[in-house]
Every structure is written in structure tokens, then in C-alpha cells.
Amino acid sequence: MKYVQPLCTLLFGVAVLLFFGLAYPHHLHYQEQFQLFLFDSTYMWEVVKLPGGLADLLGRFCTQFFLFAWVGALIIALLLSVVQLLTLGGLRSKGGGQRSKVKGQWCYGLSFVPSFLLWLFLLDENALLGGVWAVLLTLLASWLFDQLPRGWVRRILLIVAVPVLYWVAGPVCIIFFLLQVSRLPMALLMAVMVFILSFFLPVPSRSLWLGIHYYRYPTEIPVMLWAATLSVLVYRLLAPRSSLLAQRSTLHAPLSSLHSPLSTLLSVVLVAVVMGGFVWKNSNLKAERVMHYDFMARHQQWNRIIETINAEPPNNAIGCTVQNLALGMHGALVYQLLDYNQNGTLGLLPDVQSDAFSPLPTAEVFYQLGMVYTTQRTVFEAQESILDFQKSARCYKRLAQTNLIIGSYAVSRKYLTALQKTLFYRDWANETLTLLGNEEAISKHPEYGRLRKFAYHDNFFFSDHVTVEMLQSLFLSNTENRLAYEYLIAYCLLTGDRENFAKYAEWGKKLGYPTVPRRIQTSMQQ
């Protein structure tokens, strides 16, 4: 028994690590790109001054490491393993520091249920890590409190814990008071406190009861988070009773095996099979594939994109957008457009939607084409669509670049100064700051100099839906823009515009496209 339980916790942590590292890495990247953690006292104060602020701050601090998927997976594995240990440890320390004798080891596996429910919670890309920290801090406070001897000091500290723990972890801390002997009075005291705070804090009263930063959608209830919280209470109430039944069963020889290490292992296996099945069934692997395409486009991994679409063609709009961009960056869009699945013209340049995620791959296409102003507007609107009103490190970086390219150095400096206060974007920001105002350095830069030359020179009416006229204007403003030409030809192919296709094909001869692929000729003749 001495080694069985630590081994089970270790195996659980390894399972979480492998799941998020292998099956769900781009969900972690998704989380990282929709926050901007700053090592700045003003920023930190804005977070911790609200109920649950410390848990939220810790969650944001850890989420910045999700830029590296395996580091993020390790953090989640450690957090969920600690929650399991605290769930079990709180039961063993129950009773003012005296370790209770829990003999019903067949129910040991149930101590993993809260961690599994938190795992299910984190499957949702809108679940925030601050919720997991809130549960962990609450269980840690409960475990520490149980080490105190019973008496007046303990009672006074219990009363003090009501506002302190609520401000640290948010409403999830209700489980702390439900685990104490004086359950009802403490729970009522917390309810009265929250009711009074609703008149003074600039936060919807609903959020004060359900949590401010547990979930990205302010109006949604994080059901799995609350289920994990309440499952701790159920376990604490159930385990002692099962222990009593197990003690009585020792009168019967056949039942004595309930105390063996094997019974502990079997209980863990049973919970792991059932709850693990729920985890796999609720995993959104389709969204993971979409996020994978977005991740590759964000980091301009054009070769990797080509390898991915050759292995398994994309079956979603964002995948098609990224696929065509990679083909265009390789100079192969004209020749291989019809070799891959398409989504009509929306596979080239989709209409910009009013959400935080789907416009970003489209903005990447705008950026590479040289539509810098369009990129800036699209990225800014995507950032403002983040539902929990956070800023985005990814968007800040792109906005700094677009303002640098168009010569708005003061605005670019604002974004770069903020990125200087981050952990993983600081070096890039420092390097980019040296370019501001240095026209010669910008013109020689392989990316910024090229995009500055490709940008529109004439004003015209812009539509949210990209048209052939807009692509034509982009190409004619700089005929070295091969990507714009390929998108122009592809647009004609997908719309069946034979007249313009013939005209643009003649232009292509000057760019080194002397022939039109036979398959394209056949397609245009049909």
C-alpha cells in the first residue's frame, strides 16, 4: 500500500501530460494567444482587486507558458495531480490534525474524480486555468486549516477566512466552508457577504455568485468546474462511511481483501476507465485540427502545412484558407489549386466574422498579400471580440508590425512597450523597437520591406468581401507581388471568370508563368 497510491498519482499525471502534449497541444496554444500577461504592477492589481483575483492571476501566469505545448501539459498535469492529493489528504487530516484511519481503500479511486472532472473542464477551449487554481487553493486552505487544533483560534480564523478566501479563489471557495464542522453558519455568512458586495463592486451580481474569470464566456456557467468542486464534498462525505462499512466487513474473511493494495489499484482502474472514457468522448479533436492549421499559419510553417495537407486534406474552412496560403507562399497555388479540396472563394479569403478566432487565419493571408491596413483592422477587431475582455499577445505583436510597416511608429511603440513587459515576447519587442523610424533598416528587412512595397498606393472603397477588383488593384500596384497574382488567378478559377482569367494569364508570362496547367485549361473550358 505504501507505494501503490503514489504510483497511481504518478500514472495519472503522466496520462494528463501525454494527453495535452500529444492529443491537445493546439488547445493550449489557443489559450495562450488570447491573453497578455504583463509583469507590471498596474496590470496585476487590475486582476487581483476582484474576487478570485489571485487564482485568476496564477492561471494567467501559467497560461503564458502554453506557448510551448509540453510545458503547458506539464503544468496541467501537476495541478490536477495536486488536486487529487489534496482531495485525499484532506480526508486523512480530518479532525484537527489527527490522521483518520481510512480502511476502505476500495474507494480510494474516487479521490481522482475531482481531477478528472477538472480535466473534462479543460477540454473546453474557453475554460480558463484560473478555475483550476481556485479549486486547488480552496483545497489547500482546507487542508492547512485542518492541521489547526480545535479551539477559539480556529473559530476566529474560520470567520476571517470567509472574505480572504473568497477574494483569493472566488465563489468556488464555498466548498471550504461546507467541509468544516460549522457548515451552515459559514455558508450563510459567505452568502451575506456576496450579497453586500453586489451593491459596491462594478461586476454583475451573477458573476459574484458563479465566478468572474473561470470561463471565457461571462454569461456561461462552468458546469464541470462546479461539478469538480462539489465532487470533493461528496467524496469527503462518502469515504468515511465506506471506511466504516469496510471495517465491519473484516468480520468476514472473504471480504478482507477490501484492505489490500489490489483493491486500491482496482478502484483506480475502475475510475480511470469510466472517467477516461468521458474525457476521450468529450475531446474536441475536430477543433484541435482547426487550431493546428491556425498555429502553423501563425508561425509561417509553410512546409509543414504542405506535409499536413498531403497526409490528410483539410475538411474545414480555416484549413482550406491556410492550405491555399501555403501553396501560394510556395508559388504553387496556380498549378495545384484544383489538386486539393476547396471551399469556393471562401477558401481563399473568407468573409471576416465577428469573433476572436476565425478572422486570424484570414488576417494572415491579408498580411502576406500586403493588405496591411486590412490586416490591422481585422486583427484589432478580433482582439476586441475576446469575450472576457483580455488582450492578446498574438494580436499585439501583429498590430506592432502593421503599424511599423505603414509608418505609424508611435502606435507601434505602444504595442512594443507592452510586449517588453512579457516573458516570451520581450526579446522580439526589444529587437523590433530598434527599427522604428529607421527607414533604411525597414526597407532592407526581408519581411517589412517587402510588405511595405506591396501595400496599396491608391484609395478605393473597401468591402468586407474581397473581390477580384481588389486583388487586381493590389497586383497592379506592384507587379512583383506574385502571391497577389496567384490569388487573382485562383479567384477567377473558382468563380469561373474565363474573360478575366485569359487576361490575367497573359500578365503571368511576365512573372514566369509561361504556360497554364492543362488541368486548369480543361476546367475553364467546361
XYZ file of C-alpha atoms in Angstrom:
526
model
C 0.000 0.000 0.000
C 2.920 2.328 0.684
C 3.874 2.568 -2.985
C 0.591 1.820 -4.756
C -1.057 5.163 -4.137
C 1.940 7.379 -5.131
C 2.332 5.237 -8.237
C -1.328 5.760 -9.157
C -0.959 9.539 -8.775
C 2.186 9.476 -10.911
C 0.484 7.455 -13.652
C -2.461 9.837 -13.616
C -0.130 12.810 -14.039
C 1.673 11.082 -16.914
C -1.671 10.375 -18.605
C -2.653 14.060 -18.382
C 0.772 15.099 -19.663
C 0.597 12.801 -22.687
C -2.991 13.764 -23.498
C -2.368 17.509 -23.630
C 1.086 17.101 -25.139
C 0.087 14.713 -27.932
C -3.669 14.962 -28.498
C -4.496 18.516 -27.385
C -1.400 20.736 -27.823
C -3.060 23.360 -30.011
C -5.831 23.937 -27.497
C -3.018 25.123 -25.232
C -1.671 27.417 -27.947
C -5.206 28.717 -28.417
C -5.386 29.657 -24.743
C -2.023 31.417 -24.778
C -2.818 33.651 -27.732
C -5.917 35.153 -26.091
C -4.221 36.701 -23.110
C -1.379 39.134 -22.459
C 0.318 38.507 -19.131
C 2.369 41.544 -18.148
C 4.995 41.732 -15.412
C 3.545 45.073 -14.400
C 2.142 46.130 -11.025
C -0.787 48.024 -12.565
C -1.817 45.006 -14.635
C -1.549 42.643 -11.663
C -3.550 44.954 -9.430
C -6.339 45.145 -12.018
C -6.581 41.361 -11.817
C -6.281 40.727 -8.062
C -8.594 43.540 -6.984
C -11.637 41.454 -7.960
C -12.965 38.345 -6.161
C -10.994 35.294 -7.233
C -8.223 37.565 -8.422
C -5.267 35.601 -7.062
C -6.471 32.368 -8.657
C -7.051 34.261 -11.891
C -3.570 35.808 -11.780
C -1.942 32.423 -11.165
C -3.954 30.961 -14.022
C -2.839 33.716 -16.386
C 0.768 33.361 -15.257
C 0.742 29.645 -16.059
C -1.131 30.111 -19.334
C 1.678 32.212 -20.812
C 3.790 29.027 -20.779
C 1.228 27.353 -23.061
C 3.187 28.919 -25.924
C 5.178 25.680 -25.523
C 2.670 22.838 -25.528
C 4.671 20.322 -23.495
C 5.380 22.886 -20.779
C 1.666 23.690 -20.635
C 0.813 19.990 -20.500
C 3.250 19.513 -17.614
C 1.695 22.424 -15.693
C -1.804 20.987 -16.094
C -0.590 17.521 -15.088
C 0.987 18.906 -11.916
C -2.093 20.945 -10.992
C -4.525 18.050 -11.438
C -2.232 15.679 -9.548
C -2.011 18.120 -6.626
C -5.816 18.432 -6.594
C -6.060 14.635 -6.285
C -3.535 14.562 -3.437
C -5.321 17.371 -1.598
C -8.676 15.658 -2.066
C -7.266 12.537 -0.419
C -5.046 14.382 2.070
C -7.924 16.472 3.377
C -9.767 13.291 4.279
C -6.775 11.851 6.091
C -6.105 15.019 8.076
C -9.723 15.489 9.061
C -10.210 16.101 12.724
C -7.904 18.861 13.859
C -4.613 17.439 12.745
C -5.307 13.787 13.653
C -4.902 11.398 10.740
C -8.075 9.361 10.447
C -7.826 5.678 9.654
C -9.445 5.226 6.273
C -9.518 1.499 5.724
C -11.996 1.299 2.863
C -9.251 1.503 0.266
C -11.592 0.250 -2.440
C -12.975 3.809 -2.581
C -9.510 5.341 -2.971
C -10.085 5.682 -6.699
C -12.859 8.175 -6.035
C -10.231 10.695 -4.924
C -9.370 11.050 -8.636
C -12.901 12.074 -9.622
C -12.458 15.852 -8.931
C -9.257 15.864 -11.001
C -10.939 14.002 -13.844
C -13.812 16.491 -13.791
C -11.308 19.347 -13.976
C -9.722 17.522 -16.904
C -13.134 17.482 -18.578
C -13.466 21.185 -17.779
C -10.177 21.974 -19.517
C -11.261 20.164 -22.690
C -13.311 23.269 -23.440
C -11.129 25.850 -25.185
C -12.999 28.585 -23.303
C -12.253 27.122 -19.858
C -9.674 29.223 -18.021
C -6.904 27.828 -15.853
C -7.855 30.250 -13.086
C -10.788 27.940 -12.308
C -8.444 25.022 -11.617
C -6.277 27.236 -9.421
C -9.384 28.325 -7.497
C -10.221 24.698 -6.648
C -6.605 23.917 -5.756
C -6.231 26.952 -3.474
C -9.510 26.136 -1.767
C -8.457 22.535 -1.083
C -5.042 23.714 0.091
C -6.661 26.167 2.522
C -8.932 23.405 3.790
C -6.004 21.040 4.310
C -3.957 23.684 6.153
C -6.930 24.628 8.285
C -7.443 21.016 9.302
C -3.936 20.974 10.770
C -5.006 23.523 13.387
C -6.106 22.270 16.822
C -9.716 22.852 17.708
C -10.451 25.920 19.823
C -11.152 29.649 19.709
C -8.206 30.417 17.454
C -9.535 28.018 14.856
C -13.017 29.541 15.060
C -11.730 33.106 14.678
C -9.588 32.127 11.707
C -12.583 30.391 10.156
C -14.526 33.662 10.232
C -11.565 35.603 8.839
C -11.239 33.027 6.074
C -14.650 33.947 4.636
C -13.638 37.246 2.978
C -9.985 36.309 2.453
C -10.596 33.010 0.697
C -13.451 34.465 -1.337
C -11.103 37.166 -2.612
C -8.374 34.623 -3.312
C -10.395 31.900 -5.053
C -13.831 33.339 -5.765
C -17.176 31.602 -5.119
C -15.629 28.139 -5.593
C -14.348 28.556 -2.027
C -17.840 27.682 -0.794
C -16.558 24.108 -0.669
C -14.117 25.156 2.076
C -16.931 26.170 4.375
C -19.056 23.137 3.504
C -16.159 20.919 4.569
C -15.976 22.481 8.029
C -17.948 21.426 11.093
C -19.952 24.671 11.157
C -21.093 24.266 7.578
C -24.399 26.131 7.507
C -23.374 29.262 9.501
C -20.212 29.749 7.427
C -22.043 29.246 4.134
C -24.694 31.768 5.198
C -22.018 34.255 6.253
C -20.415 33.973 2.818
C -23.801 34.413 1.104
C -24.488 37.589 3.091
C -21.029 38.934 2.215
C -21.548 38.321 -1.510
C -24.968 39.959 -1.365
C -23.481 43.089 0.209
C -20.590 43.186 -2.276
C -23.042 43.130 -5.183
C -24.019 46.712 -4.283
C -20.451 48.030 -4.339
C -18.393 46.159 -6.938
C -18.614 47.121 -10.648
C -19.295 43.493 -11.540
C -22.604 41.802 -12.445
C -24.010 40.172 -9.331
C -24.338 36.920 -11.268
C -20.549 36.812 -11.685
C -20.052 37.293 -7.955
C -22.020 34.111 -7.338
C -20.652 31.984 -10.213
C -17.143 33.349 -10.763
C -15.657 36.202 -12.768
C -12.753 34.572 -14.576
C -13.404 30.851 -14.503
C -14.704 30.799 -18.068
C -14.185 32.993 -21.123
C -17.937 33.492 -21.733
C -19.173 35.727 -18.873
C -22.765 34.524 -19.268
C -21.967 30.796 -19.244
C -21.936 28.633 -16.110
C -18.785 26.440 -15.938
C -20.715 23.298 -15.082
C -17.737 20.935 -14.997
C -15.804 23.241 -12.686
C -18.659 23.316 -10.209
C -19.160 19.572 -10.580
C -15.494 19.065 -9.682
C -15.887 21.349 -6.676
C -18.974 19.584 -5.345
C -17.471 16.140 -6.008
C -14.892 16.902 -3.304
C -17.696 17.339 -0.792
C -19.372 14.124 -1.943
C -16.106 12.233 -1.591
C -15.440 13.606 1.894
C -18.928 12.525 2.990
C -18.856 9.165 1.237
C -15.372 7.902 2.057
C -15.707 7.794 5.892
C -18.970 5.867 5.570
C -17.393 3.421 3.149
C -14.485 3.106 5.562
C -16.896 2.150 8.339
C -18.517 -0.463 6.137
C -15.093 -1.818 5.266
C -14.164 -2.102 8.960
C -17.323 -4.112 9.623
C -16.562 -6.333 6.656
C -13.348 -7.561 8.327
C -15.556 -9.889 10.376
C -15.967 -11.908 7.208
C -12.818 -13.470 5.766
C -13.866 -13.285 2.099
C -14.227 -9.518 2.377
C -10.878 -8.858 3.980
C -9.387 -8.273 0.553
C -11.049 -4.858 0.599
C -7.998 -3.651 2.521
C -5.391 -4.963 0.094
C -3.264 -2.937 -2.324
C -5.042 -4.816 -5.097
C -8.396 -3.325 -4.066
C -6.838 0.142 -4.184
C -5.471 -0.484 -7.648
C -8.758 -1.913 -8.884
C -10.666 1.125 -7.618
C -8.297 3.420 -9.516
C -8.578 1.347 -12.690
C -12.381 1.421 -12.498
C -12.495 5.204 -12.096
C -9.818 5.677 -14.773
C -11.720 3.572 -17.307
C -15.058 5.286 -16.691
C -13.803 8.852 -16.380
C -11.132 8.382 -19.048
C -13.877 7.274 -21.419
C -15.751 10.509 -20.712
C -12.577 12.516 -21.356
C -11.941 10.896 -24.726
C -15.585 11.081 -25.779
C -15.763 14.804 -24.989
C -12.426 15.683 -26.605
C -12.990 18.078 -29.486
C -10.408 16.697 -31.888
C -12.083 18.414 -34.830
C -11.424 21.808 -33.212
C -7.884 20.639 -32.442
C -7.248 20.110 -36.162
C -8.557 23.589 -36.959
C -6.321 25.092 -34.275
C -3.405 23.128 -35.703
C -3.799 24.848 -39.083
C -4.061 28.229 -37.404
C -0.935 27.529 -35.354
C 1.089 26.620 -38.451
C -0.090 29.748 -40.270
C 0.720 31.926 -37.260
C 4.296 30.649 -37.214
C 4.578 30.608 -41.033
C 5.353 26.888 -41.175
C 4.600 26.602 -44.887
C 6.483 23.338 -45.460
C 4.754 21.715 -42.512
C 1.376 22.827 -43.838
C 2.093 21.215 -47.218
C 3.114 17.990 -45.484
C -0.061 18.061 -43.403
C -2.467 18.606 -46.310
C -0.708 15.904 -48.341
C -1.203 13.442 -45.488
C -4.823 14.455 -44.824
C -6.577 17.183 -46.846
C -8.409 19.719 -44.647
C -12.186 19.470 -44.397
C -12.864 22.837 -42.773
C -12.866 26.469 -43.922
C -9.841 27.569 -41.889
C -7.861 24.547 -43.085
C -8.618 25.433 -46.720
C -7.595 29.056 -46.127
C -4.269 28.043 -44.594
C -3.743 25.367 -47.250
C -4.101 27.869 -50.097
C -1.863 30.391 -48.363
C 0.890 27.785 -48.004
C 0.528 26.820 -51.661
C 0.746 30.489 -52.614
C 3.838 31.059 -50.471
C 5.443 28.143 -52.309
C 4.412 29.610 -55.684
C 2.249 26.549 -56.346
C -1.293 27.896 -55.935
C -1.882 28.376 -59.676
C -0.676 24.875 -60.505
C -2.060 22.872 -57.577
C -5.247 24.712 -56.633
C -7.505 22.023 -58.089
C -5.471 19.180 -56.610
C -6.885 19.905 -53.150
C -10.296 20.311 -51.582
C -11.640 23.845 -51.911
C -14.338 25.838 -50.200
C -15.136 28.088 -53.141
C -13.707 31.583 -52.951
C -14.144 31.394 -49.173
C -11.203 29.008 -49.160
C -9.047 31.854 -50.454
C -10.208 34.851 -48.456
C -13.189 34.132 -46.191
C -15.553 36.896 -45.133
C -14.398 38.274 -41.805
C -16.565 37.092 -38.924
C -17.210 38.952 -35.684
C -15.404 36.568 -33.344
C -11.925 36.398 -31.881
C -10.532 33.302 -33.608
C -11.710 32.757 -37.202
C -10.515 36.181 -38.517
C -6.890 35.500 -37.511
C -6.001 32.986 -40.272
C -7.707 35.311 -42.773
C -5.677 38.212 -41.395
C -2.545 36.148 -42.003
C -3.493 35.929 -45.684
C -4.150 39.686 -45.808
C -0.756 40.276 -44.222
C 1.220 38.081 -46.621
C -0.597 39.624 -49.600
C 0.438 43.093 -48.490
C -3.044 44.256 -47.463
C -1.543 45.825 -44.354
C -4.376 48.201 -43.442
C -6.921 45.411 -43.852
C -4.787 43.173 -41.645
C -4.627 45.849 -38.967
C -8.357 46.382 -38.886
C -9.106 42.646 -38.889
C -6.677 41.856 -36.082
C -7.812 44.786 -33.943
C -11.469 43.786 -34.261
C -10.607 40.158 -33.467
C -8.852 41.249 -30.275
C -11.800 43.392 -29.230
C -14.043 40.349 -29.708
C -12.322 38.375 -26.934
C -15.254 37.720 -24.648
C -13.515 38.105 -21.286
C -12.048 41.455 -22.413
C -8.425 40.360 -22.202
C -5.807 41.499 -24.675
C -3.924 39.158 -26.972
C -0.161 38.731 -27.197
C -0.547 37.457 -30.747
C -2.676 40.443 -31.768
C -0.351 42.930 -30.047
C 2.592 41.537 -31.999
C 0.784 41.763 -35.338
C -0.523 45.269 -34.620
C 3.009 46.388 -33.785
C 4.152 45.012 -37.138
C 1.396 46.568 -39.244
C 1.868 49.996 -37.667
C 5.600 49.744 -38.234
C 5.075 48.896 -41.914
C 2.702 51.806 -42.563
C 4.920 54.216 -40.641
C 2.747 54.739 -37.533
C 5.740 54.458 -35.256
C 4.145 55.981 -32.159
C 1.340 53.407 -32.214
C 3.763 50.591 -32.919
C 5.876 51.718 -29.956
C 2.831 51.483 -27.697
C 2.331 47.813 -28.534
C 6.037 47.021 -28.371
C 6.399 48.706 -24.974
C 3.633 46.469 -23.624
C 5.268 43.365 -25.116
C 8.525 44.341 -23.391
C 6.764 43.506 -20.108
C 6.049 39.912 -21.192
C 8.242 36.874 -20.679
C 8.366 35.351 -24.152
C 7.849 38.370 -26.432
C 10.323 40.688 -24.710
C 13.343 39.898 -26.874
C 11.357 40.267 -30.094
C 9.928 43.599 -28.896
C 13.378 44.933 -27.978
C 14.724 43.937 -31.381
C 11.796 45.473 -33.263
C 11.985 48.744 -31.335
C 15.340 49.436 -32.978
C 13.586 49.552 -36.383
C 11.185 52.358 -35.503
C 11.962 55.409 -37.609
C 14.847 53.671 -39.339
C 13.595 53.777 -42.909
C 16.713 52.200 -44.381
C 16.600 49.244 -41.988
C 12.888 48.708 -42.659
C 13.355 48.808 -46.431
C 16.089 46.174 -46.162
C 14.086 43.966 -43.803
C 13.089 40.773 -45.681
C 9.506 40.914 -44.413
C 8.640 44.505 -43.557
C 10.416 45.978 -46.566
C 8.644 43.581 -48.932
C 5.194 44.207 -47.454
C 5.707 47.969 -47.462
C 6.358 47.807 -51.239
C 3.320 45.561 -51.802
C 0.856 47.772 -49.904
C -1.938 49.614 -51.750
C -0.951 53.016 -53.151
C -4.419 54.196 -54.189
C -7.518 54.757 -52.085
C -10.714 52.941 -53.000
C -13.949 51.726 -51.453
C -13.244 48.603 -49.419
C -15.738 45.790 -48.967
C -15.617 43.146 -46.275
C -15.929 40.615 -49.088
C -12.696 40.572 -51.110
C -13.378 40.949 -54.830
C -11.358 40.359 -57.965
C -11.031 44.138 -58.407
C -9.318 44.475 -55.033
C -6.838 41.715 -55.875
C -6.252 43.273 -59.286
C -5.529 46.669 -57.711
C -3.133 45.007 -55.261
C -1.222 43.289 -58.058
C -1.106 46.329 -60.352
C 0.271 48.486 -57.525
C 3.347 46.240 -57.571
C 3.669 43.577 -60.251
C 6.382 41.826 -58.206
C 3.667 40.659 -55.845
C 3.488 37.080 -57.062
C 1.193 35.989 -54.232
C -1.393 38.601 -55.224
C -1.212 37.343 -58.811
C -1.726 33.729 -57.750
C -4.746 34.678 -55.647
C -6.103 36.675 -58.570
C -5.840 33.684 -60.928
C -7.241 31.336 -58.270
C -10.191 33.666 -57.705
C -11.019 33.570 -61.426
C -10.709 29.788 -61.462
C -13.053 29.273 -58.530
C -15.656 31.734 -59.888
C -15.387 30.528 -63.490
C -14.471 34.007 -64.746
C -12.994 32.999 -68.130
C -12.681 36.512 -69.543
C -10.541 37.862 -66.718
C -8.653 34.575 -66.444
C -7.464 34.890 -70.041
C -6.382 38.487 -69.443
C -4.523 37.715 -66.220
C -2.851 34.659 -67.741
C -1.127 36.995 -70.207
C 0.140 39.074 -67.282
C 1.537 35.920 -65.757
C 4.008 35.409 -68.564
C 5.978 38.380 -67.251
C 6.194 36.695 -63.857
C 7.493 33.400 -65.166
C 4.206 31.601 -65.726
C 4.645 30.810 -69.450
C 2.046 28.061 -69.548
C -1.258 27.346 -67.901
C -1.545 23.869 -66.396
C -3.589 21.504 -68.573
C -5.989 20.691 -65.768
C -6.772 24.371 -65.325
C -7.297 24.814 -69.062
C -9.737 21.901 -69.056
C -11.552 23.300 -66.024
C -12.006 26.713 -67.646
C -13.294 25.140 -70.872
C -16.048 23.208 -69.085
